[in-house]
Amino acid sequence: MPADATALLAAARADADRTVDLRRRLHRRPEVGLHLPETQAAVLEAFADLPVEVTTGRSTSSVVGVLRGARPGPTYLLRGDMDALPVQEDTGLDFASEVPGVMHACGHDTHVAMLLGAARLLAERRDALAGQVVFMVQPGEEGFHGARHMLDEGLVDVVPEAPVSGAFALHVSTMWRSGTVNVRGGAMMASADQWTLVVHGRGGHASTPHLAADPVPVAAEIVLALQSMVTRRVDVFDPAVVTVGRLEAGTTDNIIPATALLHGTIRTLSPERRADVLAAVQRVGEHVARAHDMTAEFVRIEGYPVTVNDAGVAAQVTATASALLGEDRSSVMPVPLMGAEDFSYVLEQVPGAMAFLGACPPELDPETAPGNHSNLVRFDEDALPAGVALYAQMALQALGG
Ligand SMILES: [Zn+2]
């Protein structure tokens, strides 16, 4: 292991109390969405001791910090998201959420704490930096497009003379052993779009369906036709998932309802497949309805794009994690996850990567441990120094010139 990597990890470990302290403070006071005033205040307080220029979002509670190195150079972005989820915490931890019905169940509290830990390490190493580190602290990752708001407000050009030219993010997960880093080049996470189809029939008496236009069998036929569409039209090597998660019609047994609603999600791993399947869901829905002399109204609710890691940067993450943490703690993911992530918006504009930091409590099995978004999920805080060091090392390597 190179001496500088060992020293960086040791420095992250020596500072672990502060990292854990911030994490627990955030964990007690979780907030959901784009407006996170308490969380933002804690982030600003943590940046206040550092030589970091801080700006806050105009339309959201985002925070952007800029650390200038000793010499000029490019600008490298590190992201931590900071929003929580609307779920009641049942972990019994002594720093569990004090806010009813809200919990840091996706570990974004750990992301903020690790990012601030990395900011402290990098501030001490400004002499080694040629360029700027941008700390992107974003709200609203959980479905609120927080990253897109920050990009719209000029995130990439926050240092006008040197637009952001590389980016890195970490996400904790209990799916992996604590302290391991897991990444892959190319598609890392899926796109996730929602859609609805409303089948418009004509209501009537259940005993005389020929006098009505029953949307219920049409809705059922659409569900099956969508599954046939996926298996017959989609290349298995560029896959798609179409799930109808909600199907609603009618009020009781002797009434034919006027409408039926289907509400579903589409997951894909390429922009081309995404566009193709969105169009296919609309086409299948509308045409099955037309076959029965009815109409179907399709609405798309746009979700996150595919998260695509730059292959070279992903390989660099794997090598860096090996050097920092040991080869047995760094692995290449064989397949993507079909969840979605709004760091995808950043990676559409800037080459970079997102990696998973394993944080399964050591007494649990990653196969069966409560996962992200569970009311019972616990993340192992002993993993945090590894994440702090990896964030810092990615920036040091990018700006080491
Ligand atoms: Zn998350």
Tab-separated table of C-alpha atoms and ligand atoms in Angstrom:
chain	number	residue	atom	x	y	z
A	1	MET	CA	0.000	0.000	0.000
A	2	PRO	CA	1.514	3.396	-0.958
A	3	ALA	CA	2.575	5.496	2.013
A	4	ASP	CA	0.394	8.488	1.073
A	5	ALA	CA	-2.717	6.307	0.835
A	6	THR	CA	-1.967	4.789	4.246
A	7	ALA	CA	-1.499	8.252	5.716
A	8	LEU	CA	-4.750	9.525	4.231
A	9	LEU	CA	-6.759	6.624	5.635
A	10	ALA	CA	-5.056	7.071	9.008
A	11	ALA	CA	-5.989	10.774	8.983
A	12	ALA	CA	-9.613	9.906	8.157
A	13	ARG	CA	-9.654	7.411	11.030
A	14	ALA	CA	-8.113	9.929	13.424
A	15	ASP	CA	-10.935	12.342	12.534
A	16	ALA	CA	-13.681	9.696	12.754
A	17	ASP	CA	-15.259	11.124	15.910
A	18	ARG	CA	-16.140	14.356	14.131
A	19	THR	CA	-17.491	12.475	11.138
A	20	VAL	CA	-19.654	10.252	13.331
A	21	ASP	CA	-20.795	13.210	15.420
A	22	LEU	CA	-22.068	15.108	12.358
A	23	ARG	CA	-23.672	11.967	10.988
A	24	ARG	CA	-25.592	11.360	14.226
A	25	ARG	CA	-26.692	14.980	14.504
A	26	LEU	CA	-28.139	14.785	11.001
A	27	HIS	CA	-29.640	11.378	11.712
A	28	ARG	CA	-31.613	12.717	14.674
A	29	ARG	CA	-33.122	15.555	12.623
A	30	PRO	CA	-33.972	14.148	9.162
A	31	GLU	CA	-35.768	16.272	6.563
A	32	VAL	CA	-37.454	15.271	3.284
A	33	GLY	CA	-37.392	16.977	-0.100
A	34	LEU	CA	-35.799	20.098	-1.518
A	35	HIS	CA	-36.126	22.349	1.535
A	36	LEU	CA	-34.008	21.143	4.419
A	37	PRO	CA	-33.351	24.174	6.633
A	38	GLU	CA	-31.981	22.355	9.689
A	39	THR	CA	-29.753	20.117	7.613
A	40	GLN	CA	-28.489	23.063	5.599
A	41	ALA	CA	-27.664	24.950	8.809
A	42	ALA	CA	-25.633	21.978	10.089
A	43	VAL	CA	-23.737	21.774	6.784
A	44	LEU	CA	-22.984	25.501	6.785
A	45	GLU	CA	-21.740	25.267	10.370
A	46	ALA	CA	-19.452	22.384	9.441
A	47	PHE	CA	-18.019	24.323	6.468
A	48	ALA	CA	-17.568	27.483	8.561
A	49	ASP	CA	-14.246	26.335	10.078
A	50	LEU	CA	-12.761	25.540	6.669
A	51	PRO	CA	-11.183	27.683	3.936
A	52	VAL	CA	-14.113	26.899	1.665
A	53	GLU	CA	-16.189	29.483	-0.232
A	54	VAL	CA	-19.814	28.570	0.319
A	55	THR	CA	-22.933	29.481	-1.634
A	56	THR	CA	-26.477	28.285	-1.053
A	57	GLY	CA	-29.179	27.427	-3.542
A	58	ARG	CA	-31.736	29.951	-4.736
A	59	SER	CA	-34.620	27.537	-5.242
A	60	THR	CA	-33.596	24.779	-2.791
A	61	SER	CA	-31.521	24.191	0.375
A	62	SER	CA	-28.476	23.121	-1.634
A	63	VAL	CA	-24.969	24.063	-0.535
A	64	VAL	CA	-21.938	24.406	-2.803
A	65	GLY	CA	-18.466	24.718	-1.307
A	66	VAL	CA	-15.350	25.593	-3.283
A	67	LEU	CA	-11.877	24.788	-1.934
A	68	ARG	CA	-9.092	26.434	-3.912
A	69	GLY	CA	-5.781	24.607	-4.155
A	70	ALA	CA	-2.401	26.277	-3.886
A	71	ARG	CA	-2.010	26.375	-7.686
A	72	PRO	CA	-4.465	26.851	-10.541
A	73	GLY	CA	-5.882	23.887	-12.372
A	74	PRO	CA	-9.092	22.045	-13.195
A	75	THR	CA	-12.181	21.738	-11.011
A	76	TYR	CA	-13.258	18.429	-9.501
A	77	LEU	CA	-16.673	17.794	-7.959
A	78	LEU	CA	-17.519	15.577	-4.982
A	79	ARG	CA	-21.170	14.996	-4.217
A	80	GLY	CA	-23.055	14.166	-1.015
A	81	ASP	CA	-26.845	14.145	-0.900
A	82	MET	CA	-28.574	15.143	2.331
A	83	ASP	CA	-32.301	14.334	2.220
A	84	ALA	CA	-34.169	11.699	4.210
A	85	LEU	CA	-37.261	9.556	3.558
A	86	PRO	CA	-40.865	9.546	4.800
A	87	VAL	CA	-40.564	6.376	6.887
A	88	GLN	CA	-40.913	5.837	10.631
A	89	GLU	CA	-37.593	4.672	12.108
A	90	ASP	CA	-37.737	1.431	14.096
A	91	THR	CA	-34.018	0.750	14.651
A	92	GLY	CA	-33.954	1.526	18.366
A	93	LEU	CA	-30.591	3.297	17.918
A	94	ASP	CA	-29.839	5.810	20.648
A	95	PHE	CA	-29.427	8.503	17.967
A	96	ALA	CA	-32.584	7.448	16.100
A	97	SER	CA	-34.762	10.021	14.358
A	98	GLU	CA	-36.583	12.439	16.633
A	99	VAL	CA	-38.908	13.419	13.787
A	100	PRO	CA	-42.035	11.240	13.570
A	101	GLY	CA	-42.432	9.541	10.230
A	102	VAL	CA	-39.086	10.722	8.819
A	103	MET	CA	-35.821	8.763	8.752
A	104	HIS	CA	-32.389	8.835	7.129
A	105	ALA	CA	-33.166	5.387	5.754
A	106	CYS	CA	-30.935	5.739	2.681
A	107	GLY	CA	-27.829	6.824	4.598
A	108	HIS	CA	-27.594	10.299	3.090
A	109	ASP	CA	-26.609	11.519	6.573
A	110	THR	CA	-23.445	9.434	6.213
A	111	HIS	CA	-22.777	10.948	2.785
A	112	VAL	CA	-22.809	14.502	4.151
A	113	ALA	CA	-20.614	13.483	7.094
A	114	MET	CA	-18.083	11.761	4.809
A	115	LEU	CA	-18.023	14.692	2.406
A	116	LEU	CA	-17.303	17.127	5.226
A	117	GLY	CA	-14.631	14.758	6.522
A	118	ALA	CA	-13.040	14.796	3.072
A	119	ALA	CA	-13.277	18.601	3.014
A	120	ARG	CA	-11.262	18.739	6.249
A	121	LEU	CA	-8.581	16.381	4.878
A	122	LEU	CA	-8.357	18.296	1.609
A	123	ALA	CA	-8.222	21.681	3.348
A	124	GLU	CA	-5.127	20.427	5.200
A	125	ARG	CA	-3.608	19.367	1.878
A	126	ARG	CA	-4.227	22.463	-0.221
A	127	ASP	CA	-0.529	22.610	-1.085
A	128	ALA	CA	-0.949	19.342	-2.961
A	129	LEU	CA	-3.896	20.629	-4.999
A	130	ALA	CA	-3.609	22.310	-8.384
A	131	GLY	CA	-7.191	23.365	-9.015
A	132	GLN	CA	-10.463	23.517	-7.143
A	133	VAL	CA	-12.601	20.990	-5.302
A	134	VAL	CA	-16.345	21.613	-5.486
A	135	PHE	CA	-18.418	20.075	-2.693
A	136	MET	CA	-21.942	19.498	-3.969
A	137	VAL	CA	-24.310	19.044	-1.043
A	138	GLN	CA	-27.685	18.381	-2.569
A	139	PRO	CA	-31.237	18.098	-1.293
A	140	GLY	CA	-34.044	16.146	-2.924
A	141	GLU	CA	-32.260	13.078	-4.256
A	142	GLU	CA	-35.218	10.868	-3.337
A	143	GLY	CA	-37.376	11.691	-6.348
A	144	PHE	CA	-37.199	15.509	-6.247
A	145	HIS	CA	-34.528	16.029	-8.942
A	146	GLY	CA	-32.319	17.990	-6.509
A	147	ALA	CA	-29.210	17.593	-8.656
A	148	ARG	CA	-31.000	19.011	-11.695
A	149	HIS	CA	-31.969	22.094	-9.708
A	150	MET	CA	-28.314	22.625	-8.787
A	151	LEU	CA	-27.169	22.153	-12.387
A	152	ASP	CA	-29.828	24.648	-13.532
A	153	GLU	CA	-28.411	27.150	-11.050
A	154	GLY	CA	-24.950	26.902	-12.600
A	155	LEU	CA	-23.195	24.186	-10.632
A	156	VAL	CA	-20.841	23.193	-13.451
A	157	ASP	CA	-19.656	26.803	-13.829
A	158	VAL	CA	-19.376	27.660	-10.150
A	159	VAL	CA	-15.664	28.321	-10.830
A	160	PRO	CA	-16.092	30.362	-14.032
A	161	GLU	CA	-12.496	30.089	-15.230
A	162	ALA	CA	-12.472	26.303	-14.795
A	163	PRO	CA	-15.813	24.504	-15.287
A	164	VAL	CA	-16.192	21.201	-13.456
A	165	SER	CA	-14.368	18.542	-15.479
A	166	GLY	CA	-14.676	15.449	-13.277
A	167	ALA	CA	-17.073	14.198	-10.613
A	168	PHE	CA	-17.336	11.498	-7.996
A	169	ALA	CA	-20.043	10.363	-5.569
A	170	LEU	CA	-20.377	7.648	-2.972
A	171	HIS	CA	-23.498	5.884	-1.754
A	172	VAL	CA	-23.634	3.629	1.307
A	173	SER	CA	-25.409	0.288	1.090
A	174	THR	CA	-25.937	-2.700	3.360
A	175	MET	CA	-25.792	-4.964	0.293
A	176	TRP	CA	-22.032	-5.156	0.720
A	177	ARG	CA	-19.583	-5.941	3.537
A	178	SER	CA	-18.620	-2.911	5.568
A	179	GLY	CA	-15.740	-0.868	4.233
A	180	THR	CA	-15.774	-2.304	0.711
A	181	VAL	CA	-15.997	-0.219	-2.465
A	182	ASN	CA	-18.108	-1.496	-5.344
A	183	VAL	CA	-18.281	0.112	-8.753
A	184	ARG	CA	-18.518	-0.631	-12.460
A	185	GLY	CA	-17.949	1.184	-15.728
A	186	GLY	CA	-20.923	2.000	-17.971
A	187	ALA	CA	-24.476	1.662	-16.686
A	188	MET	CA	-24.373	1.674	-12.889
A	189	MET	CA	-28.026	2.311	-12.080
A	190	ALA	CA	-31.219	2.350	-14.124
A	191	SER	CA	-33.465	5.059	-15.446
A	192	ALA	CA	-36.816	5.161	-13.650
A	193	ASP	CA	-39.853	6.708	-15.285
A	194	GLN	CA	-43.396	6.470	-13.992
A	195	TRP	CA	-46.405	6.367	-16.263
A	196	THR	CA	-50.154	6.116	-16.027
A	197	LEU	CA	-52.699	4.840	-18.530
A	198	VAL	CA	-56.356	5.646	-18.029
A	199	VAL	CA	-58.660	3.436	-20.077
A	200	HIS	CA	-61.839	5.307	-20.945
A	201	GLY	CA	-64.888	3.088	-21.386
A	202	ARG	CA	-68.534	3.681	-20.601
A	203	GLY	CA	-70.194	2.729	-17.344
A	204	GLY	CA	-73.309	0.599	-17.013
A	205	HIS	CA	-75.046	-2.325	-15.356
A	206	ALA	CA	-72.891	-5.393	-14.793
A	207	SER	CA	-75.629	-7.624	-16.251
A	208	THR	CA	-75.572	-5.877	-19.629
A	209	PRO	CA	-71.943	-5.363	-20.620
A	210	HIS	CA	-72.888	-5.093	-24.303
A	211	LEU	CA	-74.674	-1.826	-23.512
A	212	ALA	CA	-71.611	-0.433	-21.741
A	213	ALA	CA	-67.897	-0.331	-22.618
A	214	ASP	CA	-66.109	-2.237	-19.862
A	215	PRO	CA	-62.554	-0.925	-19.276
A	216	VAL	CA	-61.675	-3.692	-16.770
A	217	PRO	CA	-60.847	-6.533	-19.202
A	218	VAL	CA	-59.094	-3.995	-21.422
A	219	ALA	CA	-56.884	-2.917	-18.523
A	220	ALA	CA	-56.130	-6.565	-17.768
A	221	GLU	CA	-55.250	-7.180	-21.419
A	222	ILE	CA	-52.923	-4.171	-21.383
A	223	VAL	CA	-51.046	-5.569	-18.370
A	224	LEU	CA	-50.410	-8.828	-20.207
A	225	ALA	CA	-49.670	-7.140	-23.546
A	226	LEU	CA	-47.008	-5.018	-21.833
A	227	GLN	CA	-45.266	-8.138	-20.526
A	228	SER	CA	-45.364	-9.695	-24.012
A	229	MET	CA	-43.985	-6.443	-25.414
A	230	VAL	CA	-41.024	-6.585	-23.030
A	231	THR	CA	-40.130	-10.201	-23.730
A	232	ARG	CA	-40.623	-9.988	-27.521
A	233	ARG	CA	-39.382	-6.489	-28.299
A	234	VAL	CA	-36.542	-5.848	-25.865
A	235	ASP	CA	-33.010	-7.149	-26.468
A	236	VAL	CA	-32.031	-9.098	-23.341
A	237	PHE	CA	-28.572	-7.499	-23.491
A	238	ASP	CA	-30.103	-4.019	-23.263
A	239	PRO	CA	-32.866	-4.880	-20.840
A	240	ALA	CA	-35.979	-3.198	-19.519
A	241	VAL	CA	-38.331	-3.792	-16.612
A	242	VAL	CA	-41.975	-2.755	-16.934
A	243	THR	CA	-44.038	-3.186	-13.782
A	244	VAL	CA	-47.682	-2.281	-13.299
A	245	GLY	CA	-47.695	-1.582	-9.594
A	246	ARG	CA	-51.188	-0.219	-9.288
A	247	LEU	CA	-54.398	-1.169	-11.038
A	248	GLU	CA	-57.628	0.547	-10.070
A	249	ALA	CA	-61.199	0.367	-11.333
A	250	GLY	CA	-64.705	0.164	-10.099
A	251	THR	CA	-66.582	0.313	-6.838
A	252	THR	CA	-68.650	-2.855	-6.471
A	253	ASP	CA	-69.714	-6.082	-8.186
A	254	ASN	CA	-72.770	-4.982	-10.155
A	255	ILE	CA	-71.446	-1.813	-11.793
A	256	ILE	CA	-69.288	-1.535	-14.878
A	257	PRO	CA	-66.996	1.418	-14.225
A	258	ALA	CA	-66.347	4.153	-16.760
A	259	THR	CA	-62.556	4.110	-16.406
A	260	ALA	CA	-59.666	1.930	-15.292
A	261	LEU	CA	-56.257	3.172	-14.180
A	262	LEU	CA	-52.867	1.516	-14.608
A	263	HIS	CA	-49.833	3.044	-12.859
A	264	GLY	CA	-46.394	1.633	-13.470
A	265	THR	CA	-42.661	2.089	-13.711
A	266	ILE	CA	-40.099	1.543	-16.476
A	267	ARG	CA	-36.457	0.756	-15.677
A	268	THR	CA	-33.801	0.662	-18.376
A	269	LEU	CA	-30.010	0.827	-18.711
A	270	SER	CA	-29.605	2.952	-21.837
A	271	PRO	CA	-31.145	6.197	-23.123
A	272	GLU	CA	-32.138	4.431	-26.356
A	273	ARG	CA	-33.980	1.640	-24.562
A	274	ARG	CA	-35.602	4.175	-22.274
A	275	ALA	CA	-37.085	6.146	-25.170
A	276	ASP	CA	-38.085	2.979	-27.015
A	277	VAL	CA	-39.925	1.388	-24.072
A	278	LEU	CA	-41.690	4.605	-23.084
A	279	ALA	CA	-43.056	4.832	-26.617
A	280	ALA	CA	-43.979	1.135	-26.606
A	281	VAL	CA	-45.948	1.348	-23.349
A	282	GLN	CA	-47.942	4.232	-24.783
A	283	ARG	CA	-48.493	2.427	-28.096
A	284	VAL	CA	-49.569	-0.868	-26.519
A	285	GLY	CA	-51.930	0.879	-24.119
A	286	GLU	CA	-53.574	3.043	-26.755
A	287	HIS	CA	-53.903	0.312	-29.349
A	288	VAL	CA	-55.242	-2.418	-27.077
A	289	ALA	CA	-57.887	0.078	-25.969
A	290	ARG	CA	-58.650	0.971	-29.588
A	291	ALA	CA	-59.082	-2.708	-30.467
A	292	HIS	CA	-62.023	-2.697	-28.058
A	293	ASP	CA	-63.395	0.614	-29.268
A	294	MET	CA	-62.125	2.536	-26.269
A	295	THR	CA	-59.365	5.045	-25.722
A	296	ALA	CA	-56.408	5.094	-23.337
A	297	GLU	CA	-54.724	8.248	-22.150
A	298	PHE	CA	-50.986	7.920	-21.464
A	299	VAL	CA	-49.083	10.233	-19.117
A	300	ARG	CA	-45.357	9.969	-18.455
A	301	ILE	CA	-43.964	11.246	-15.160
A	302	GLU	CA	-40.307	11.786	-15.926
A	303	GLY	CA	-37.863	10.150	-13.518
A	304	TYR	CA	-34.091	9.950	-13.393
A	305	PRO	CA	-31.920	9.064	-16.377
A	306	VAL	CA	-29.553	6.091	-16.450
A	307	THR	CA	-26.531	6.585	-14.186
A	308	VAL	CA	-23.572	5.967	-16.506
A	309	ASN	CA	-20.081	5.731	-15.045
A	310	ASP	CA	-17.133	6.665	-17.229
A	311	ALA	CA	-15.224	3.396	-17.750
A	312	GLY	CA	-11.824	4.978	-17.104
A	313	VAL	CA	-12.962	6.725	-13.932
A	314	ALA	CA	-14.627	3.547	-12.643
A	315	ALA	CA	-11.350	1.656	-13.175
A	316	GLN	CA	-9.558	4.425	-11.326
A	317	VAL	CA	-11.995	4.116	-8.391
A	318	THR	CA	-11.325	0.376	-8.226
A	319	ALA	CA	-7.547	0.922	-8.261
A	320	THR	CA	-7.716	3.767	-5.745
A	321	ALA	CA	-9.917	1.773	-3.361
A	322	SER	CA	-7.505	-1.162	-3.638
A	323	ALA	CA	-4.578	1.072	-2.768
A	324	LEU	CA	-6.397	2.727	0.130
A	325	LEU	CA	-8.281	-0.178	1.642
A	326	GLY	CA	-6.695	-3.366	0.283
A	327	GLU	CA	-7.509	-5.420	-2.787
A	328	ASP	CA	-10.069	-7.559	-0.985
A	329	ARG	CA	-12.097	-4.444	-0.249
A	330	SER	CA	-12.448	-3.208	-3.800
A	331	SER	CA	-14.598	-4.957	-6.357
A	332	VAL	CA	-16.126	-4.525	-9.789
A	333	MET	CA	-19.889	-5.021	-9.791
A	334	PRO	CA	-20.878	-7.661	-12.376
A	335	VAL	CA	-24.271	-6.048	-13.014
A	336	PRO	CA	-25.921	-2.662	-12.412
A	337	LEU	CA	-28.659	-2.013	-9.863
A	338	MET	CA	-32.142	-1.292	-11.227
A	339	GLY	CA	-32.703	1.480	-8.698
A	340	ALA	CA	-32.187	5.067	-9.888
A	341	GLU	CA	-30.077	7.997	-8.725
A	342	ASP	CA	-30.077	11.666	-9.677
A	343	PHE	CA	-26.272	11.931	-9.758
A	344	SER	CA	-27.075	10.664	-13.267
A	345	TYR	CA	-27.800	14.300	-14.231
A	346	VAL	CA	-24.246	15.300	-13.232
A	347	LEU	CA	-22.749	12.343	-15.099
A	348	GLU	CA	-24.660	13.360	-18.233
A	349	GLN	CA	-22.610	16.562	-18.251
A	350	VAL	CA	-19.297	15.610	-16.675
A	351	PRO	CA	-17.286	12.351	-16.886
A	352	GLY	CA	-17.097	10.668	-13.522
A	353	ALA	CA	-18.390	7.826	-11.409
A	354	MET	CA	-20.561	6.870	-8.512
A	355	ALA	CA	-19.526	3.992	-6.246
A	356	PHE	CA	-21.179	2.031	-3.459
A	357	LEU	CA	-19.538	1.908	-0.061
A	358	GLY	CA	-20.501	-1.274	1.775
A	359	ALA	CA	-21.823	-0.457	5.234
A	360	CYS	CA	-23.496	-3.655	6.406
A	361	PRO	CA	-23.151	-3.974	10.190
A	362	PRO	CA	-20.527	-6.722	10.767
A	363	GLU	CA	-22.898	-8.874	12.835
A	364	LEU	CA	-25.376	-9.053	9.910
A	365	ASP	CA	-25.258	-10.811	6.546
A	366	PRO	CA	-25.370	-8.449	3.528
A	367	GLU	CA	-27.718	-10.937	1.842
A	368	THR	CA	-30.380	-10.563	4.530
A	369	ALA	CA	-29.630	-7.303	6.375
A	370	PRO	CA	-32.372	-4.668	6.222
A	371	GLY	CA	-31.652	-2.698	3.065
A	372	ASN	CA	-31.675	0.969	2.112
A	373	HIS	CA	-35.124	2.526	2.590
A	374	SER	CA	-36.082	-0.017	5.294
A	375	ASN	CA	-37.431	1.239	8.634
A	376	LEU	CA	-34.859	-1.087	10.230
A	377	VAL	CA	-31.745	-0.283	8.184
A	378	ARG	CA	-28.543	0.433	10.105
A	379	PHE	CA	-25.280	1.509	8.487
A	380	ASP	CA	-21.918	0.582	10.012
A	381	GLU	CA	-20.163	3.787	11.029
A	382	ASP	CA	-16.773	2.030	10.942
A	383	ALA	CA	-17.058	2.244	7.145
A	384	LEU	CA	-17.101	6.028	7.162
A	385	PRO	CA	-13.313	6.698	7.296
A	386	ALA	CA	-12.897	4.549	4.181
A	387	GLY	CA	-15.416	6.741	2.383
A	388	VAL	CA	-13.819	9.942	3.643
A	389	ALA	CA	-10.406	8.811	2.423
A	390	LEU	CA	-11.748	7.689	-0.950
A	391	TYR	CA	-13.526	10.989	-1.576
A	392	ALA	CA	-10.350	12.883	-0.672
A	393	GLN	CA	-8.060	10.650	-2.678
A	394	MET	CA	-10.182	10.932	-5.834
A	395	ALA	CA	-9.839	14.722	-5.632
A	396	LEU	CA	-6.132	14.594	-4.790
A	397	GLN	CA	-5.494	12.380	-7.819
A	398	ALA	CA	-7.538	14.589	-10.128
A	399	LEU	CA	-5.819	17.761	-8.960
A	400	GLY	CA	-2.426	16.373	-8.151
A	401	GLY	CA	-0.623	18.172	-10.963
B	1	ZN	ZN	-29.978	7.206	-1.590
